[in-house]
Coordinates of C-alpha atoms in Angstrom, one line a residue:
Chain I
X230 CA -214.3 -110.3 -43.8
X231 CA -216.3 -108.0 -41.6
X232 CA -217.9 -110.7 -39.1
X233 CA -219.4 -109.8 -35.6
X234 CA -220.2 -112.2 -33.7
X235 CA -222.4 -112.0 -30.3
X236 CA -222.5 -114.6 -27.1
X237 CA -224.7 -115.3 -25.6
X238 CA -227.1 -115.5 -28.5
X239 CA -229.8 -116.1 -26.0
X240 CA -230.3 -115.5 -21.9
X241 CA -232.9 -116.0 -19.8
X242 CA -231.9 -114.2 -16.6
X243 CA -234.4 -113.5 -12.9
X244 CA -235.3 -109.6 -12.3
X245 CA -232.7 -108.1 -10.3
X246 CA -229.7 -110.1 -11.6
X247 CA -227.1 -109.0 -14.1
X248 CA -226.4 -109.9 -17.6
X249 CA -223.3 -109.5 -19.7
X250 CA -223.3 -110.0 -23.6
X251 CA -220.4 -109.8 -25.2
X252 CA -219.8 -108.6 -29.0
X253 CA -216.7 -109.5 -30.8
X254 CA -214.9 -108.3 -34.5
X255 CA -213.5 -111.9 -35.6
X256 CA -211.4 -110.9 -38.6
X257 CA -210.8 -107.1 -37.7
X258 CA -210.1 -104.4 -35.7
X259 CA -212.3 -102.2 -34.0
X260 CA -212.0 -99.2 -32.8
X261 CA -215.6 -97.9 -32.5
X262 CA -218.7 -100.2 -31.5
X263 CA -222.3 -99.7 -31.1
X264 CA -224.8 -101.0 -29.1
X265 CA -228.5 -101.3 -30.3
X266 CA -231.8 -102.2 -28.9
X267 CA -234.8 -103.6 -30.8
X268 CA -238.1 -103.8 -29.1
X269 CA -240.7 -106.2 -31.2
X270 CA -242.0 -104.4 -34.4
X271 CA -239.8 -101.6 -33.8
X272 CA -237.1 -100.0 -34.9
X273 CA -233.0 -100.5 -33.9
X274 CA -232.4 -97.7 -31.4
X275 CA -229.1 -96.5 -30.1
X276 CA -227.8 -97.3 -27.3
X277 CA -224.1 -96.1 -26.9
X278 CA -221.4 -95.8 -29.1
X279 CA -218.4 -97.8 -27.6
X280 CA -214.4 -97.0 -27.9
X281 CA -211.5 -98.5 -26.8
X282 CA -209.5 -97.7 -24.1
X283 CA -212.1 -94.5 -23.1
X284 CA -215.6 -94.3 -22.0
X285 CA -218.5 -94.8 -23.9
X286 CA -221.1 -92.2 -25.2
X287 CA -224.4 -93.0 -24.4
X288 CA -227.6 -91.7 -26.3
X289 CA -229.7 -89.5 -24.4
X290 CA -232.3 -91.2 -22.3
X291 CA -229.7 -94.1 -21.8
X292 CA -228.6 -95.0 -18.2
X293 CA -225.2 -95.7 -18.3
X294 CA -225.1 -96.8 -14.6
X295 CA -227.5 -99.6 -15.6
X296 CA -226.1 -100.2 -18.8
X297 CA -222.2 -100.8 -18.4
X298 CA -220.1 -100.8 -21.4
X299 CA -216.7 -101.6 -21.9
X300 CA -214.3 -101.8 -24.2
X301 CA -211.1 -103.2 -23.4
X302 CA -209.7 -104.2 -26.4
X303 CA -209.4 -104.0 -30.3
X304 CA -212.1 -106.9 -30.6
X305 CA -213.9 -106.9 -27.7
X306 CA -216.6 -104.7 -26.1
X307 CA -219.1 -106.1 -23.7
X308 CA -222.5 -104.6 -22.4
X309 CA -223.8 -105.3 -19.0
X310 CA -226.9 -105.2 -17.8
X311 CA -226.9 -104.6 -14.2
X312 CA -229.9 -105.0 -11.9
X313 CA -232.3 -106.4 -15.1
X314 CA -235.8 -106.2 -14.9
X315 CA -238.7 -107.4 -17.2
X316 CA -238.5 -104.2 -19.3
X317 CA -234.9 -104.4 -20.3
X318 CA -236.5 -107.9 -22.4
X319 CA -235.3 -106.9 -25.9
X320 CA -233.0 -107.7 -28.5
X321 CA -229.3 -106.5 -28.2
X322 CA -227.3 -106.2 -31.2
X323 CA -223.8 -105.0 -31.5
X324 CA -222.0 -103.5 -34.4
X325 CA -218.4 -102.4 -36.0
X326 CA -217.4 -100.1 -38.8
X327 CA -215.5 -103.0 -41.3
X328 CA -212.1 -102.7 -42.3
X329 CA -210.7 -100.2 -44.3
X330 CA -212.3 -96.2 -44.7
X331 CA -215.4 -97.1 -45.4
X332 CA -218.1 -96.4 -42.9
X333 CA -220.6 -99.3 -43.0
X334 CA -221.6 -101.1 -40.0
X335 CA -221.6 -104.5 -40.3
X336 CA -224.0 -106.1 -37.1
X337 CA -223.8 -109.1 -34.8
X338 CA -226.1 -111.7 -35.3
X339 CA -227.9 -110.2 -31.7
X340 CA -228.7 -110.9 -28.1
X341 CA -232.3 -111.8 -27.2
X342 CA -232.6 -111.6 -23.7
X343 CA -235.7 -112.2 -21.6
X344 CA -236.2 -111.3 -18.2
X345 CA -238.3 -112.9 -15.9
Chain X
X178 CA -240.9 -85.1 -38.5
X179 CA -239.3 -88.3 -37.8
X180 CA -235.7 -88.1 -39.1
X181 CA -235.5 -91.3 -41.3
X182 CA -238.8 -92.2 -42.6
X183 CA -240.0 -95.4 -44.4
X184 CA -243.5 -96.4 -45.4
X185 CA -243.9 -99.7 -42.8
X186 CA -246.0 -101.5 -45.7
X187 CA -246.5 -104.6 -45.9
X188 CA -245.1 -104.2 -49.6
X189 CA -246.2 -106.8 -51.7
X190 CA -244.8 -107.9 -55.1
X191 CA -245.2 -111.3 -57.0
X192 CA -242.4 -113.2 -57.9
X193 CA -240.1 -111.8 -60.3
X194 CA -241.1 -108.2 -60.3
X195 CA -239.7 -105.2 -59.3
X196 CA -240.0 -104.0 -55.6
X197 CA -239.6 -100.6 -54.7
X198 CA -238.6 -99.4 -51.4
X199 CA -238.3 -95.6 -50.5
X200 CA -236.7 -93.8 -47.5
X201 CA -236.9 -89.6 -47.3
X202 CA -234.3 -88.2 -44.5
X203 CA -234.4 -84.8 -43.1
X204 CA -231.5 -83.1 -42.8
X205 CA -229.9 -81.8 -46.1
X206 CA -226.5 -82.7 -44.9
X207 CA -226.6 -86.4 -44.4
X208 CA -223.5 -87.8 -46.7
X209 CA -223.4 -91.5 -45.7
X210 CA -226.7 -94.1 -46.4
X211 CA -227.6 -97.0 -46.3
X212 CA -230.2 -100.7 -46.9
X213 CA -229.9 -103.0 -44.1
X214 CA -232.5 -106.3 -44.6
X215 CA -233.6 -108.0 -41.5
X216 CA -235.2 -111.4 -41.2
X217 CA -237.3 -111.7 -38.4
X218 CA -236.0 -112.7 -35.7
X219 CA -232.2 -111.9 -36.9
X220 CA -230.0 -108.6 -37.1
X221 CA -229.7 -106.6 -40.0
X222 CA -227.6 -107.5 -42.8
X223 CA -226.1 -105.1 -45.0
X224 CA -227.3 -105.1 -48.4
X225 CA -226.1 -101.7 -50.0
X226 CA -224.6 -98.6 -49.3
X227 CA -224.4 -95.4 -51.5
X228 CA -222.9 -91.8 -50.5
X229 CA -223.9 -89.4 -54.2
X230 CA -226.1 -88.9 -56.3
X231 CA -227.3 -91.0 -58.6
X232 CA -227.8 -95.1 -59.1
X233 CA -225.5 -97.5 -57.7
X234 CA -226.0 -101.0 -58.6
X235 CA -225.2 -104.4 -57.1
X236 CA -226.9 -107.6 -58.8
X237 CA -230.8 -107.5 -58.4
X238 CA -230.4 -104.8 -56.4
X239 CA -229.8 -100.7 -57.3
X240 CA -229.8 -97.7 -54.5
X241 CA -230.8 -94.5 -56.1
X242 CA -230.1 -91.2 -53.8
X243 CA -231.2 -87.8 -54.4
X244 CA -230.0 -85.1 -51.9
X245 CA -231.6 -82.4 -53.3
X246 CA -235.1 -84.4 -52.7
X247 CA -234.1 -85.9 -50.0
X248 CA -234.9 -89.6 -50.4
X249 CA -232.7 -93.0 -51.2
X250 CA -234.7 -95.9 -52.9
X251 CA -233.6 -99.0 -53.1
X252 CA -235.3 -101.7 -56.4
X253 CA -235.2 -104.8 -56.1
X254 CA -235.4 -106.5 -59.5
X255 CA -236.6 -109.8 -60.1
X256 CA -238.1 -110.4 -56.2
X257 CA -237.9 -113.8 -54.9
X258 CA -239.2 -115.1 -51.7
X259 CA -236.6 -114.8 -50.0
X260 CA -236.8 -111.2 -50.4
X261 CA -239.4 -111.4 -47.8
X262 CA -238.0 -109.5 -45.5
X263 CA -237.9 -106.0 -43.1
X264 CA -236.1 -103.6 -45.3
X265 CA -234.2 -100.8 -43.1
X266 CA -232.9 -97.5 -44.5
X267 CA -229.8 -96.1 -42.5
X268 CA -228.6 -92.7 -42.6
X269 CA -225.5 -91.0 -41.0
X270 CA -227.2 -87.4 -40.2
X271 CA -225.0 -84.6 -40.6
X272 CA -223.6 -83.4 -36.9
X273 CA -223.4 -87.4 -35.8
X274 CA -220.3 -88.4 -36.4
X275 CA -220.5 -92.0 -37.2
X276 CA -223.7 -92.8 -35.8
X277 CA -226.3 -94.6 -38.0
X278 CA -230.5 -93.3 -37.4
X279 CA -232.7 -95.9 -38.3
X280 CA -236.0 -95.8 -40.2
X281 CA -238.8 -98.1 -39.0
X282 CA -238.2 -100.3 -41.8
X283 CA -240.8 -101.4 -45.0
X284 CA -241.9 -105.3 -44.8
X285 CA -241.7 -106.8 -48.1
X286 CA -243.6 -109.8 -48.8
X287 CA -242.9 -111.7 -52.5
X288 CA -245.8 -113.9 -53.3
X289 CA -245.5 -116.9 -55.6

């Protein structure tokens, strides 16, 4: 149990278009997603925390007009990218608390998006 | 002082020892952590998570946390290379709700 899974797994998009990457629970429910960023060599860093049916919480720093979240169902949230440019080029990972109380995050296998 | 902090190594162990991996956190109040490995390349995987005092084992590998210190360890007995690997500590800081705050991760490298 506990499997997120991510599409596309890979984009290649021009500067100035939008992206949207989807992240999916595929044998639970999921109330609460997050949304991470990885820059090469670094760190994951927040992005938003994602709920459904309400708006997301976005970490400070974080444009949420440029970064669209939405979370329309119990499996389902999606991040869009609008207006991409060549810094946005990271890797974009999702994650979902498990089933059950526990609090681990279990993560997608990721996004890598490059754009040009 | 960064909130989650890990020694960015490279760590490295030859086959079949012990590895040692150490993460200190800041905030007394943090309840909820965690060791997330990461191939590179791939998202993190969960390996282990532990929420008092004490050892908590799984397999080759054992979490020890100490809240009064401040620091989580994780040992990974009997390394193989495909141990080689980022290894992230996660920590639910007290005040966050559920949110995880990342270390910058050690890079362990087994040798044969």
């Amino acid at each position: 149990g506990a499997v997120v899974s991510q599409h596309p797994s890979w984009v290649i998009c021009k500067s100035g278009t939008s992206v949207k990457i989807e992240c999916r629970s595929l044998d639970f429910q999921a109330t609460t997603m997050f949304w991470y960023r990885q820059f090469p060599k670094q760190s994951l860093m927040l992005m938003a925390t994602s709920n459904e049916g309400s708006k997301a919480t976005y970490e400070q720093g974080v444009e949420k007009d440029k970064f669209l979240i939405n979370h329309a169902s119990l499996t389902l949230s999606t991040l869009t990218v609008t207006s991409a440019h060549p810094e946005d080029s990271s890797f974009y990972i999702c994650s979902a608390f498990g089933p059950g109380l526990s609090n681990e995050q279990f993560f997608g296998p990721g996004t890598r998006l490059t754009v040009l | 002082q960064k909130e989650v902090e890990q020694n960015s190594g490279p760590l490295s162990v030859p086959e079949g020892a012990i590895a040692s991996l150490n993460c200190t956190y800041s905030d007394r109040g943090s309840q909820s952590f965690f060791w997330y490995r990461q191939y590179s390349g791939k998202s993190p995987e969960l390996i282990m998570s532990i929420y008092s005092n004490g050892d908590k084992e799984d397999g080759r590998f054992t979490a020890q946390l100490n809240k009064a210190s401040q620091y989580v360890s994780l040992l990974i007995r009997d390394s193989q290379p495909s141990d080689s690997a980022t290894y992230l500590c996660a920590v639910n800081l007290a005040g966050t709700a559920s949110k995880l705050t990342f270390g910058t991760g050690t890079r362990l490298q087994v040798t044969l």
